[in-house]
PDB file of C-alpha atoms in Angstrom:
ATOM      1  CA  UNK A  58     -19.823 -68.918-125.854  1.00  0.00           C
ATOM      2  CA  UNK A  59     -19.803 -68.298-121.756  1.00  0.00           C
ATOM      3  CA  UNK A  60     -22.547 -66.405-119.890  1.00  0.00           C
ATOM      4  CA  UNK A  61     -22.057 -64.338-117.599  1.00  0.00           C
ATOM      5  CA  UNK A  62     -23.550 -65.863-113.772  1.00  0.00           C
ATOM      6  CA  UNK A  63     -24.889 -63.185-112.189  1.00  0.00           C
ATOM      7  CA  UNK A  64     -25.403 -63.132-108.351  1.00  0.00           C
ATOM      8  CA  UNK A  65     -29.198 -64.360-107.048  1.00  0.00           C
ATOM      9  CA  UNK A  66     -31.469 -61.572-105.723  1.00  0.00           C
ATOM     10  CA  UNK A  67     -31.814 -63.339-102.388  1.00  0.00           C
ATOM     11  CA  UNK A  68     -28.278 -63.596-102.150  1.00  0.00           C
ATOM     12  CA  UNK A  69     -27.605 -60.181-102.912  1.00  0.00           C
ATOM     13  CA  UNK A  70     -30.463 -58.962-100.229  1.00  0.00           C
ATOM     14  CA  UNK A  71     -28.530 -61.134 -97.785  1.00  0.00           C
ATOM     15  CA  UNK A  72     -25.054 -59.447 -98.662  1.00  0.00           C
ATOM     16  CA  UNK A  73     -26.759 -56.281 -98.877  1.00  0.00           C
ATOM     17  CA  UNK A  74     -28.064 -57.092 -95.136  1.00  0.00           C
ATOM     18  CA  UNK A  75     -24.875 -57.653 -93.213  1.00  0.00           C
ATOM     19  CA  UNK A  76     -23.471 -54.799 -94.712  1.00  0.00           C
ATOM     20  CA  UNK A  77     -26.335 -52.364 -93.576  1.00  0.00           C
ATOM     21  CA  UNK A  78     -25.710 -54.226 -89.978  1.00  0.00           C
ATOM     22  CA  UNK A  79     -22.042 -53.677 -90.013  1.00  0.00           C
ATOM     23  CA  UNK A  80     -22.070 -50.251 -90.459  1.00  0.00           C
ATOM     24  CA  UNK A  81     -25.039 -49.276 -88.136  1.00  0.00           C
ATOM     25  CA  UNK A  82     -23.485 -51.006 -85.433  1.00  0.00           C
ATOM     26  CA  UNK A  83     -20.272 -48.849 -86.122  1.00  0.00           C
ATOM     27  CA  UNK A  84     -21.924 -46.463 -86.010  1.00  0.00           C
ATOM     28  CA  UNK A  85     -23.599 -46.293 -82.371  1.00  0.00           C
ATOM     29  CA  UNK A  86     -20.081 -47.653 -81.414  1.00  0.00           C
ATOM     30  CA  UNK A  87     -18.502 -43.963 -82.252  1.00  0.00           C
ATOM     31  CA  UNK A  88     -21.205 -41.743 -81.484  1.00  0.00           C
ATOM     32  CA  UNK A  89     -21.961 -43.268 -78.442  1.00  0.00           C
ATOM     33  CA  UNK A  90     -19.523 -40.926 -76.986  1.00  0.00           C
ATOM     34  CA  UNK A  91     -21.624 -38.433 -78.429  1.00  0.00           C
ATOM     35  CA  UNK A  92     -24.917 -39.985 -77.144  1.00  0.00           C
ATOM     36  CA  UNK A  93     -23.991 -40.108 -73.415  1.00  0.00           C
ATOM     37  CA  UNK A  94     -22.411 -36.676 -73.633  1.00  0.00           C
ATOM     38  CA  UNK A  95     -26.266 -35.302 -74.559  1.00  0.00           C
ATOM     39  CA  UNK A  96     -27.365 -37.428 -71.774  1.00  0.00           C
ATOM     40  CA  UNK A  97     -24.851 -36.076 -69.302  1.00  0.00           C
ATOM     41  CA  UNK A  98     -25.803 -32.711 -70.113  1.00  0.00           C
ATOM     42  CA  UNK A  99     -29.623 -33.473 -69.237  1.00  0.00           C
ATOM     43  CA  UNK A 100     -28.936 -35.387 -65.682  1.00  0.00           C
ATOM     44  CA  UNK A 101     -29.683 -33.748 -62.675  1.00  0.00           C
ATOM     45  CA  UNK A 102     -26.640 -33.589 -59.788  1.00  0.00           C
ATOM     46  CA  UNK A 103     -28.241 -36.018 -57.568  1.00  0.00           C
ATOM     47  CA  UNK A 104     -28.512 -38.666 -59.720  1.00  0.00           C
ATOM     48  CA  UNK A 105     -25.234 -38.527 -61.673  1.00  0.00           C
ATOM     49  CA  UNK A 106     -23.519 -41.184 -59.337  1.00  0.00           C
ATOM     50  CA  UNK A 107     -26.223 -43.980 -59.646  1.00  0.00           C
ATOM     51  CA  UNK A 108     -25.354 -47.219 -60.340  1.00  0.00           C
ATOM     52  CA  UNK A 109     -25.823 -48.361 -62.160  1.00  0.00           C
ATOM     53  CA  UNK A 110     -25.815 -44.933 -64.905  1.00  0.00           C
ATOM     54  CA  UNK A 111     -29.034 -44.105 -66.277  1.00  0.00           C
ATOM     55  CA  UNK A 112     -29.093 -44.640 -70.289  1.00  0.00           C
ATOM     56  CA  UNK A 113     -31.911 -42.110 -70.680  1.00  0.00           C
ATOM     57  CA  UNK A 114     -32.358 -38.549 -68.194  1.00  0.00           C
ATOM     58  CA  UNK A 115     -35.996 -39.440 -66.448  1.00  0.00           C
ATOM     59  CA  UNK A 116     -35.421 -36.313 -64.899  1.00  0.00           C
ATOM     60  CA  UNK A 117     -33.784 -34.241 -66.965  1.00  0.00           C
ATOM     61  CA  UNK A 118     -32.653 -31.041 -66.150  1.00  0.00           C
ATOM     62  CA  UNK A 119     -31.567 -27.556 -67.946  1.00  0.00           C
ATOM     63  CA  UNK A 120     -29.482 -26.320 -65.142  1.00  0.00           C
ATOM     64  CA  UNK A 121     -26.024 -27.436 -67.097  1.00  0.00           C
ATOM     65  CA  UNK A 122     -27.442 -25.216 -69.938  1.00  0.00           C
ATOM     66  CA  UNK A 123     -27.959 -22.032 -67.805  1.00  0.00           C
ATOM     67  CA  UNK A 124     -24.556 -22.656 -66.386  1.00  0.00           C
ATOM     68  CA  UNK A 125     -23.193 -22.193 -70.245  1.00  0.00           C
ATOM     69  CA  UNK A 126     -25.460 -19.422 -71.067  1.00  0.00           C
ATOM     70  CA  UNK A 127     -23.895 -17.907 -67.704  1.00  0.00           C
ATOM     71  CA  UNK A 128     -20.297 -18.530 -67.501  1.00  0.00           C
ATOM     72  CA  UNK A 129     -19.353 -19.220 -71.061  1.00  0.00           C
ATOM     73  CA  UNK A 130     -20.326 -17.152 -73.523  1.00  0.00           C
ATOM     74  CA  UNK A 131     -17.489 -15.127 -73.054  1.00  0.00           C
ATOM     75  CA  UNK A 132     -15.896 -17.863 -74.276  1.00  0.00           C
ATOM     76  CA  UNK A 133     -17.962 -18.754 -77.732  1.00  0.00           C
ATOM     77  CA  UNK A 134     -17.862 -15.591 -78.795  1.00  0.00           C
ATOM     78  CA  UNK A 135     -14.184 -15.288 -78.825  1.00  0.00           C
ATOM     79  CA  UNK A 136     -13.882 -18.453 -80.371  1.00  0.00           C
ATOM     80  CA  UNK A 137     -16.290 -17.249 -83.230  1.00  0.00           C
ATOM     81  CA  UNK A 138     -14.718 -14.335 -83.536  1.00  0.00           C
ATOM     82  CA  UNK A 139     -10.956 -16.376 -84.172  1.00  0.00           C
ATOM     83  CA  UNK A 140     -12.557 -18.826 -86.321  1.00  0.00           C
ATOM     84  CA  UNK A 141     -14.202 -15.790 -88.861  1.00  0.00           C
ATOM     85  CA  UNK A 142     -11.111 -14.394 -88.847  1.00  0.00           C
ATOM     86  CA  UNK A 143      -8.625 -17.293 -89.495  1.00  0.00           C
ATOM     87  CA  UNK A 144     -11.609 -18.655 -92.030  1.00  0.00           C
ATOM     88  CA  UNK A 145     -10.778 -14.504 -93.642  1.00  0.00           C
ATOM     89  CA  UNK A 146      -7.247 -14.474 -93.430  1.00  0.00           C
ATOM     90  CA  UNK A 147      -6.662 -17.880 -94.875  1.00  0.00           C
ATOM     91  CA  UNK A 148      -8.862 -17.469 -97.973  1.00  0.00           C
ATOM     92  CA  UNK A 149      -7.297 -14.184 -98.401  1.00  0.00           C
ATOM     93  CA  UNK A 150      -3.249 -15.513 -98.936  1.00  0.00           C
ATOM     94  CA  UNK A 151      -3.856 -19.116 -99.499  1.00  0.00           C
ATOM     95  CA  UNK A 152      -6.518 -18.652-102.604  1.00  0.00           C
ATOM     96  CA  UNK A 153      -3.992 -16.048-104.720  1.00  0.00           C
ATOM     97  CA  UNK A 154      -0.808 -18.637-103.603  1.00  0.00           C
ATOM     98  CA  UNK A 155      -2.809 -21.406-104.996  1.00  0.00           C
ATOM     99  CA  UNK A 156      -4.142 -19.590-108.411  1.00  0.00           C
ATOM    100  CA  UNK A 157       0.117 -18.840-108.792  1.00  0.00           C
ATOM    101  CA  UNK A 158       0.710 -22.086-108.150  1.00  0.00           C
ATOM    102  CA  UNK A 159      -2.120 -23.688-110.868  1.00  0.00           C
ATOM    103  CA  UNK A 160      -1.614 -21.102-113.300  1.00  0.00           C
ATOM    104  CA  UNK A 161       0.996 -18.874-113.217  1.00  0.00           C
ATOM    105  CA  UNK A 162       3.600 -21.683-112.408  1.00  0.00           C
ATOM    106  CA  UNK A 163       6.384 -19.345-110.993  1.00  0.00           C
ATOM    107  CA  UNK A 164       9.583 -20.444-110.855  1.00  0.00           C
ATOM    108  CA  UNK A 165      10.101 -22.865-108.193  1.00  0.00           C
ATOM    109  CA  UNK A 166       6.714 -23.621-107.861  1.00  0.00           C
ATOM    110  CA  UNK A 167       7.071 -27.215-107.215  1.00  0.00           C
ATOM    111  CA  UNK A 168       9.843 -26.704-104.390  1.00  0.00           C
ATOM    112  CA  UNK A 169       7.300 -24.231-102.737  1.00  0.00           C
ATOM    113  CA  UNK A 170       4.259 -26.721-103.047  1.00  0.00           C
ATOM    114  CA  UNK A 171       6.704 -29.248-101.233  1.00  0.00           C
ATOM    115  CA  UNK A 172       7.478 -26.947 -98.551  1.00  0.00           C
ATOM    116  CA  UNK A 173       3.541 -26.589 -98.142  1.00  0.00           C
ATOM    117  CA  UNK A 174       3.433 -30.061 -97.699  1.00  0.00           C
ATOM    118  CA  UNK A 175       6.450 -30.387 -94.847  1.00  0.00           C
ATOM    119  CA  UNK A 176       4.754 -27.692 -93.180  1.00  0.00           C
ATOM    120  CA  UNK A 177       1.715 -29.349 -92.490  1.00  0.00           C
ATOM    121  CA  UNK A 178       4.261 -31.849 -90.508  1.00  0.00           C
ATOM    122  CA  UNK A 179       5.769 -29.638 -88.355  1.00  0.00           C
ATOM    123  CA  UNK A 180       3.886 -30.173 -84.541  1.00  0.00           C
ATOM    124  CA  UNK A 181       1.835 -27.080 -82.928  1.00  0.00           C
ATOM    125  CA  UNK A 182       4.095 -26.998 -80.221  1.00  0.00           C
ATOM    126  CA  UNK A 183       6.739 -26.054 -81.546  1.00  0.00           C
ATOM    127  CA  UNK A 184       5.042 -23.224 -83.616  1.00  0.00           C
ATOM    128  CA  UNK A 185       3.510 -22.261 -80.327  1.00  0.00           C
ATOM    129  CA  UNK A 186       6.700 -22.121 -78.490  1.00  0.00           C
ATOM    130  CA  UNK A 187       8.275 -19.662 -81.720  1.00  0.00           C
ATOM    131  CA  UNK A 188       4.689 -17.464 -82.000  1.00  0.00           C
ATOM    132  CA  UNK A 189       5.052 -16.716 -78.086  1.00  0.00           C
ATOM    133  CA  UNK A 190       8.905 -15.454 -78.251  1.00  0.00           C
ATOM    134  CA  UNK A 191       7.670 -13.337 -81.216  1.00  0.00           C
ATOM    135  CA  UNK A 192       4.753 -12.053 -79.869  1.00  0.00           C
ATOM    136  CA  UNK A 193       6.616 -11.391 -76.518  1.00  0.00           C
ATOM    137  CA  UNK A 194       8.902  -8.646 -77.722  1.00  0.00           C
ATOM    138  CA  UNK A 195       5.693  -7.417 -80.181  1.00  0.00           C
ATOM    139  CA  UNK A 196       2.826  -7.265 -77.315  1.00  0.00           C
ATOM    140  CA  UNK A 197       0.289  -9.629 -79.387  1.00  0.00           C
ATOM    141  CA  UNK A 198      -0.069 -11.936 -76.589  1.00  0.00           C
ATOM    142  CA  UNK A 199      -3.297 -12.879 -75.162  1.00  0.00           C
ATOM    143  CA  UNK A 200      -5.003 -10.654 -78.126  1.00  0.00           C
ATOM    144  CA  UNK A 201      -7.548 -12.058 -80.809  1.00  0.00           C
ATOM    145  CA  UNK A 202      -5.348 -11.084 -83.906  1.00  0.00           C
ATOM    146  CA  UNK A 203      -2.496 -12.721 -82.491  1.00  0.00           C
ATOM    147  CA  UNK A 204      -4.902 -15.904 -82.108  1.00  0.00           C
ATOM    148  CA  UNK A 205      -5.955 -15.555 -85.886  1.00  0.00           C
ATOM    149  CA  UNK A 206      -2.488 -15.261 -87.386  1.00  0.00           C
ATOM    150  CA  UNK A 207      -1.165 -18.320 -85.087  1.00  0.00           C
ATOM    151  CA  UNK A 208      -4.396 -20.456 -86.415  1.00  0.00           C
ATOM    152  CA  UNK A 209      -3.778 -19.582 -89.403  1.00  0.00           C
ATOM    153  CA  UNK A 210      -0.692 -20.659 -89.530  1.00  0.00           C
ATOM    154  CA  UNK A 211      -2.329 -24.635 -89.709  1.00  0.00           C
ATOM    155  CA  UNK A 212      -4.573 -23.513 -91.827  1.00  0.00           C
ATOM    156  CA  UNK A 213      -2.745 -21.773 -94.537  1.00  0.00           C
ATOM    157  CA  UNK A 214      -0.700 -25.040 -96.165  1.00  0.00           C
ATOM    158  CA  UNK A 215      -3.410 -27.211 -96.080  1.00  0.00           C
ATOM    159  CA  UNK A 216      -5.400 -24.623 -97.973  1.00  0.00           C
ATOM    160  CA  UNK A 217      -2.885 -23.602-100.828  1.00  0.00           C
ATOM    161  CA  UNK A 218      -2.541 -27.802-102.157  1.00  0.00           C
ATOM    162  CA  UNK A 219      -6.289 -27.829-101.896  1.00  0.00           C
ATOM    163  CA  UNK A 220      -6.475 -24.386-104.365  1.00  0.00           C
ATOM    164  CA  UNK A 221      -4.236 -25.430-106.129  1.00  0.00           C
ATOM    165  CA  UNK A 222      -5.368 -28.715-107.033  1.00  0.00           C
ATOM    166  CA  UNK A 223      -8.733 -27.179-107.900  1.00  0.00           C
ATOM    167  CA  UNK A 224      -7.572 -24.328-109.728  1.00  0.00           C
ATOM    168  CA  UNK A 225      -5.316 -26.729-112.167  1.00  0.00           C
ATOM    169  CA  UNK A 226      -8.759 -28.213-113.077  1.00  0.00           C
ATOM    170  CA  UNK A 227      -9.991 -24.927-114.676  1.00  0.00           C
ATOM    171  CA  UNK A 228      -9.719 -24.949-118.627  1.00  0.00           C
ATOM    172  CA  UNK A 229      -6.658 -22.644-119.671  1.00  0.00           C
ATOM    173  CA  UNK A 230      -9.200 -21.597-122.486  1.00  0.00           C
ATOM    174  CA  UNK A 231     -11.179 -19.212-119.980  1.00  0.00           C
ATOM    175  CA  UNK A 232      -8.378 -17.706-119.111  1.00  0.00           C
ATOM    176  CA  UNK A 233      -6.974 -17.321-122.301  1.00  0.00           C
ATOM    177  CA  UNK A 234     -10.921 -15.761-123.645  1.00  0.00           C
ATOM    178  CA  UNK A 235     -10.133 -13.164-120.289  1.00  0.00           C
ATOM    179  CA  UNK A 236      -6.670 -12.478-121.867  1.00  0.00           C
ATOM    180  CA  UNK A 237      -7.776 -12.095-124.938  1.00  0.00           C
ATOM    181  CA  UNK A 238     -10.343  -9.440-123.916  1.00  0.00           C
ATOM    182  CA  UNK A 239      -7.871  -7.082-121.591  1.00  0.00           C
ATOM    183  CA  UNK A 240      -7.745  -8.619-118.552  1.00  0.00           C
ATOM    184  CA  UNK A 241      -4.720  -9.161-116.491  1.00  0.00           C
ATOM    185  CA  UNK A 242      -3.653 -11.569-114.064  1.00  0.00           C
ATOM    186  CA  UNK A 243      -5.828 -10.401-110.578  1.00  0.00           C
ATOM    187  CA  UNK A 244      -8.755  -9.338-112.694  1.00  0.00           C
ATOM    188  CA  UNK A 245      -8.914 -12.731-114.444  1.00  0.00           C
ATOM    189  CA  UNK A 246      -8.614 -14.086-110.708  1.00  0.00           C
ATOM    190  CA  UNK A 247     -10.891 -12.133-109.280  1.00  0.00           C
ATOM    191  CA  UNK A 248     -13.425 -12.941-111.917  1.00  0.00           C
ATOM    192  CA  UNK A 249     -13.407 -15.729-112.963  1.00  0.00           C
ATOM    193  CA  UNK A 250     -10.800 -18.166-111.360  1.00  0.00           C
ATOM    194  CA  UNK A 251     -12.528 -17.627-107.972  1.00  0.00           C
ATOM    195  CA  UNK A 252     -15.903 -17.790-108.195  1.00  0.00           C
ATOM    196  CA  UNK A 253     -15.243 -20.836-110.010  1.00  0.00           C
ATOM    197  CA  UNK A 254     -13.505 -22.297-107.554  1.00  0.00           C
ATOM    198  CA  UNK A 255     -16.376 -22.206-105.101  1.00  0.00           C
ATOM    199  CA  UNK A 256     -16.102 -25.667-103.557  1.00  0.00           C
ATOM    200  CA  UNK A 257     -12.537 -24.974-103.013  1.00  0.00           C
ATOM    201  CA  UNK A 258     -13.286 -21.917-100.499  1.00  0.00           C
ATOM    202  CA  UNK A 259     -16.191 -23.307 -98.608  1.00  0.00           C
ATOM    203  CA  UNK A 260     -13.798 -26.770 -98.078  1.00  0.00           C
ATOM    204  CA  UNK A 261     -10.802 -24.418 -96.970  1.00  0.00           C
ATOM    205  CA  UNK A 262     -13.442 -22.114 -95.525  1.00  0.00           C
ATOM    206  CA  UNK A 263     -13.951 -24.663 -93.253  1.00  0.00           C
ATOM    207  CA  UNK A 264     -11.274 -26.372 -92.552  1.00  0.00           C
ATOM    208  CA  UNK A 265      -9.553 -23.225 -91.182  1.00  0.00           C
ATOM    209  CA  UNK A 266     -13.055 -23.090 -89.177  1.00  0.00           C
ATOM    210  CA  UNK A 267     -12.831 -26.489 -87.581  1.00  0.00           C
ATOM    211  CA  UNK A 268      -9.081 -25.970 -87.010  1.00  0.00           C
ATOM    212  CA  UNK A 269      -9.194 -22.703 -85.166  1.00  0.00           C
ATOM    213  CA  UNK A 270     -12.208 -23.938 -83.347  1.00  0.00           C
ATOM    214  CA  UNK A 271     -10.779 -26.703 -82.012  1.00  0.00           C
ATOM    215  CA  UNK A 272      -7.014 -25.429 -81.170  1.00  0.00           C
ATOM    216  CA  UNK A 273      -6.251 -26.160 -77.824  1.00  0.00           C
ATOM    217  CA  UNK A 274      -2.112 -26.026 -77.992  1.00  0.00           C
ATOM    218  CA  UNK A 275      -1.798 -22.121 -79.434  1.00  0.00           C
ATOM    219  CA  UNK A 276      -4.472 -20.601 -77.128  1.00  0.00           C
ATOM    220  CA  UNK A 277      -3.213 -22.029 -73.915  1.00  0.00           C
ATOM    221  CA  UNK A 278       0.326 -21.013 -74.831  1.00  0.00           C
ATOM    222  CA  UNK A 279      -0.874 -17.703 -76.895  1.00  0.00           C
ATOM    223  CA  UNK A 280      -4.027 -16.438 -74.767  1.00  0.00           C
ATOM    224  CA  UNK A 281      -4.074 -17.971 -71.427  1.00  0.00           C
ATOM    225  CA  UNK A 282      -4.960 -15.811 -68.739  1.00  0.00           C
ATOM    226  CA  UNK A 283      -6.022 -13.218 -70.891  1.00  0.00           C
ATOM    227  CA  UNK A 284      -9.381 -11.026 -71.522  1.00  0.00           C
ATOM    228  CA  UNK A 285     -10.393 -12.917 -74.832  1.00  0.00           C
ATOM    229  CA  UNK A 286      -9.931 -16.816 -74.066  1.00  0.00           C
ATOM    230  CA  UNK A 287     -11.771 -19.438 -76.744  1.00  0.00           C
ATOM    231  CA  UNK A 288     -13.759 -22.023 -75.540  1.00  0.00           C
ATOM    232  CA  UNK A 289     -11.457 -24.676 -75.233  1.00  0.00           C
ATOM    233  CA  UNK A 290      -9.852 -23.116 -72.509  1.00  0.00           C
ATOM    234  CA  UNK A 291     -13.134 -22.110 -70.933  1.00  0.00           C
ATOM    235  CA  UNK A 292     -13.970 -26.272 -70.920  1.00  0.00           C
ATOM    236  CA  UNK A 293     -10.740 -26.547 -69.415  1.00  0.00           C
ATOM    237  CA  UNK A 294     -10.569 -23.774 -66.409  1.00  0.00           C
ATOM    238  CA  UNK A 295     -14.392 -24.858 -66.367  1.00  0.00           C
ATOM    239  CA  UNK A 296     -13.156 -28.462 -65.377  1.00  0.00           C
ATOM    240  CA  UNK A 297     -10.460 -27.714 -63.081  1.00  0.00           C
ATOM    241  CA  UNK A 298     -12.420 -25.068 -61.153  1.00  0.00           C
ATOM    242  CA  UNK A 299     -16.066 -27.562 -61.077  1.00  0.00           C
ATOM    243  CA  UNK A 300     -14.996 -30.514 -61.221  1.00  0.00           C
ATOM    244  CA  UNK A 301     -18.236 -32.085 -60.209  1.00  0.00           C
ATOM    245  CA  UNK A 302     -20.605 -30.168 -62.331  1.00  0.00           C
ATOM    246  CA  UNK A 303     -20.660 -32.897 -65.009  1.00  0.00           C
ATOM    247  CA  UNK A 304     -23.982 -31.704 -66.143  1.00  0.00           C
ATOM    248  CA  UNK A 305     -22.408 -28.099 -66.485  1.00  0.00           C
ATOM    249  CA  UNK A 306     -19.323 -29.630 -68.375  1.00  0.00           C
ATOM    250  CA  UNK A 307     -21.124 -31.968 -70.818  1.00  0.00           C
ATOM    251  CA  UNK A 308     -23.235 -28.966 -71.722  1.00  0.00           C
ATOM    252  CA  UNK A 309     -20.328 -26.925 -72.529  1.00  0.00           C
ATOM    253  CA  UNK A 310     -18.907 -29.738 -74.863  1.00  0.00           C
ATOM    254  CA  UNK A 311     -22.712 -30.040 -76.368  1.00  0.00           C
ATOM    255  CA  UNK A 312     -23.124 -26.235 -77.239  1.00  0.00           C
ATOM    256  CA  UNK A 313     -19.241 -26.162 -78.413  1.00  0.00           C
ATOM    257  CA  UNK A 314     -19.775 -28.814 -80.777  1.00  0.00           C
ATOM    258  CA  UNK A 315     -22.983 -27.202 -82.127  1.00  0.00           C
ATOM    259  CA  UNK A 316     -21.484 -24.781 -84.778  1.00  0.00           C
ATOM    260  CA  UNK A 317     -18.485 -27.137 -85.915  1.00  0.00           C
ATOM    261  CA  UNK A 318     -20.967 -29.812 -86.671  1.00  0.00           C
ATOM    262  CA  UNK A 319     -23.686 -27.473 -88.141  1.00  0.00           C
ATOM    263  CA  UNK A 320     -21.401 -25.754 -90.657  1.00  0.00           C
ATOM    264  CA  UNK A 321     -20.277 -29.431 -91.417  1.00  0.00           C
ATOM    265  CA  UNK A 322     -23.695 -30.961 -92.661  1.00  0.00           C
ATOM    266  CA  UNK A 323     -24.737 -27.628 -94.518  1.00  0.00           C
ATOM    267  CA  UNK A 324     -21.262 -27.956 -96.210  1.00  0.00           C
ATOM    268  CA  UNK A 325     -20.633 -31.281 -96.991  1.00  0.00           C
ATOM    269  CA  UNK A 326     -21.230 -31.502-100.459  1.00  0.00           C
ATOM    270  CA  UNK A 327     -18.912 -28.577-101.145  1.00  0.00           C
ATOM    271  CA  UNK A 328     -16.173 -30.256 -98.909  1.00  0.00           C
ATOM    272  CA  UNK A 329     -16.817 -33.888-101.476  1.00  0.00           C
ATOM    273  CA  UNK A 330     -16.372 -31.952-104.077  1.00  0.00           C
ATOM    274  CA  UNK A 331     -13.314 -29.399-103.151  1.00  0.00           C
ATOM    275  CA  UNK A 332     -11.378 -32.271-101.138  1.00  0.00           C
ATOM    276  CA  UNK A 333     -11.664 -34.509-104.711  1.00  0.00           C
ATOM    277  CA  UNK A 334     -10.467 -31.314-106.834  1.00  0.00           C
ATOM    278  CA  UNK A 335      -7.757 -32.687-108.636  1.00  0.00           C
ATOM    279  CA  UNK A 336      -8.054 -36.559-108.185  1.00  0.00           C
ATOM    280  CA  UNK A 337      -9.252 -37.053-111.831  1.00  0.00           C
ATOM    281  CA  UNK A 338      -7.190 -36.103-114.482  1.00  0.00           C
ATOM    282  CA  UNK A 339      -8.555 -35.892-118.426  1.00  0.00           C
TER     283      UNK A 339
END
């Protein structure tokens, strides 16, 4: 008979040890990025060319925050209103597409799921270039809804695998019980389908978010120049035209980052849980 050697506590703590080194240390090594674009943000003009750079702003200042509050609201707003509405739009066609897909399994259904997945492949540019011949000869460009549509456009496939492999999950005996008692195919989604597949929309929710707020490639071909520009291109024109304002740009970057990463830590444990839909199989 063989027992089992099991490792020594000290051993273990020393394991245990590295590993808790490892990862803090790869930690500051990617958000230092992060760090010295907060401490940017806080440095006043005259000592942004010191040598060598301060680590820490002494003598911080707010002026690159007044300069967003000034110059680039504008901005934000437009890129919260794009983001609400590509979050909208995207729930609204990608949730009944992937209910179809899970539980209605039309014909052809696996070809389509495919094409979701090729589509996901195809670069932004190109979309861009086809979205601005199309809104050319239709007047959408440099408008908001033509924004929403175009972002949604990344959004869309993405969100119909992640619906779809959530909404396979549910047990066929609920919506046989809703069948049973009268209810068709939309009322059964409707009521019970999606609010049960609540981790599903807050992970596509924001997704679609992150992606819309983020685009660079469809607003610069789509909206630049325009009355309603997002914020990227606001950091962009903001660079080109102050160039030396580092203070002024780093604060942009700090209060465009602010919702993205918000909405992220308040929805994380939805996103774990609507990104694993589907992994595990009974």
């Amino acid at each position: 008979m063989t027992t089992a050697i099991t490792p020594r506590p000290a051993h273990r703590a020393r394991s245990t040890w590295w590993k808790t080194v490892t990862g803090l240390v790869l930690t500051a090594v990617m958000l230092f990025p992060v760090y010295w674009m907060l401490n940017v943000s806080f440095t006043r003009e005259q000592d942004m060319r010191k040598s060598p750079p301060g680590l820490f702003p002494v003598h911080g200042t707010l002026e690159g925050y007044r300069a967003v509050l000034d110059q680039q609201l504008p901005y934000l707003g437009t890129s919260l209103v794009v983001g609400l509405g590509t979050v909208v739009l995207t729930v609204a066609l990608a949730a009944p597409a992937g209910y179809a897909l899970a539980k209605l399994r039309p014909r052809g259904g696996g070809v389509l799921s495919f094409l979701f997945l090729v589509a996901q492949m195809i670069p932004g540019i190109i979309m861009a270039m086809g979205f601005y011949a199309i809104y050319l000869s239709l007047g959408l460009l440099q408008s908001v809804p033509g924004l929403i549509v175009a972002d949604s456009t990344l959004a869309v496939p993405f969100a119909v695998l992640i619906f779809t492999a959530f909404m396979s999950g549910i047990p066929e005996e609920l919506l046989q019980a809703a069948k049973t008692d009268g209810a068709g195919s939309l009322r059964t989604f409707w009521s019970i389908v999606l609010p049960m597949s609540r981790n599903a929309v807050v992970t596509v929710s924001l997704f679609a978010f992150l992606w819309s707020w983020s685009d660079f490639v469809f607003a610069s071909t789509l909206a630049s120049g325009g009355a309603h520009q997002p914020i990227t291109l606001g950091i962009y024109q903001y660079i080109g035209n102050n160039n030396q304002e580092w203070n002024a740009i780093m604060a942009t970057a700090v209060v465009a980052s602010l919702p993205a990463a918000v909405i992220l830590v308040l929805a994380q444990r939805y996103v774990a849980a609507g990104v694993a839909a589907g992994a595990v199989k009974d």
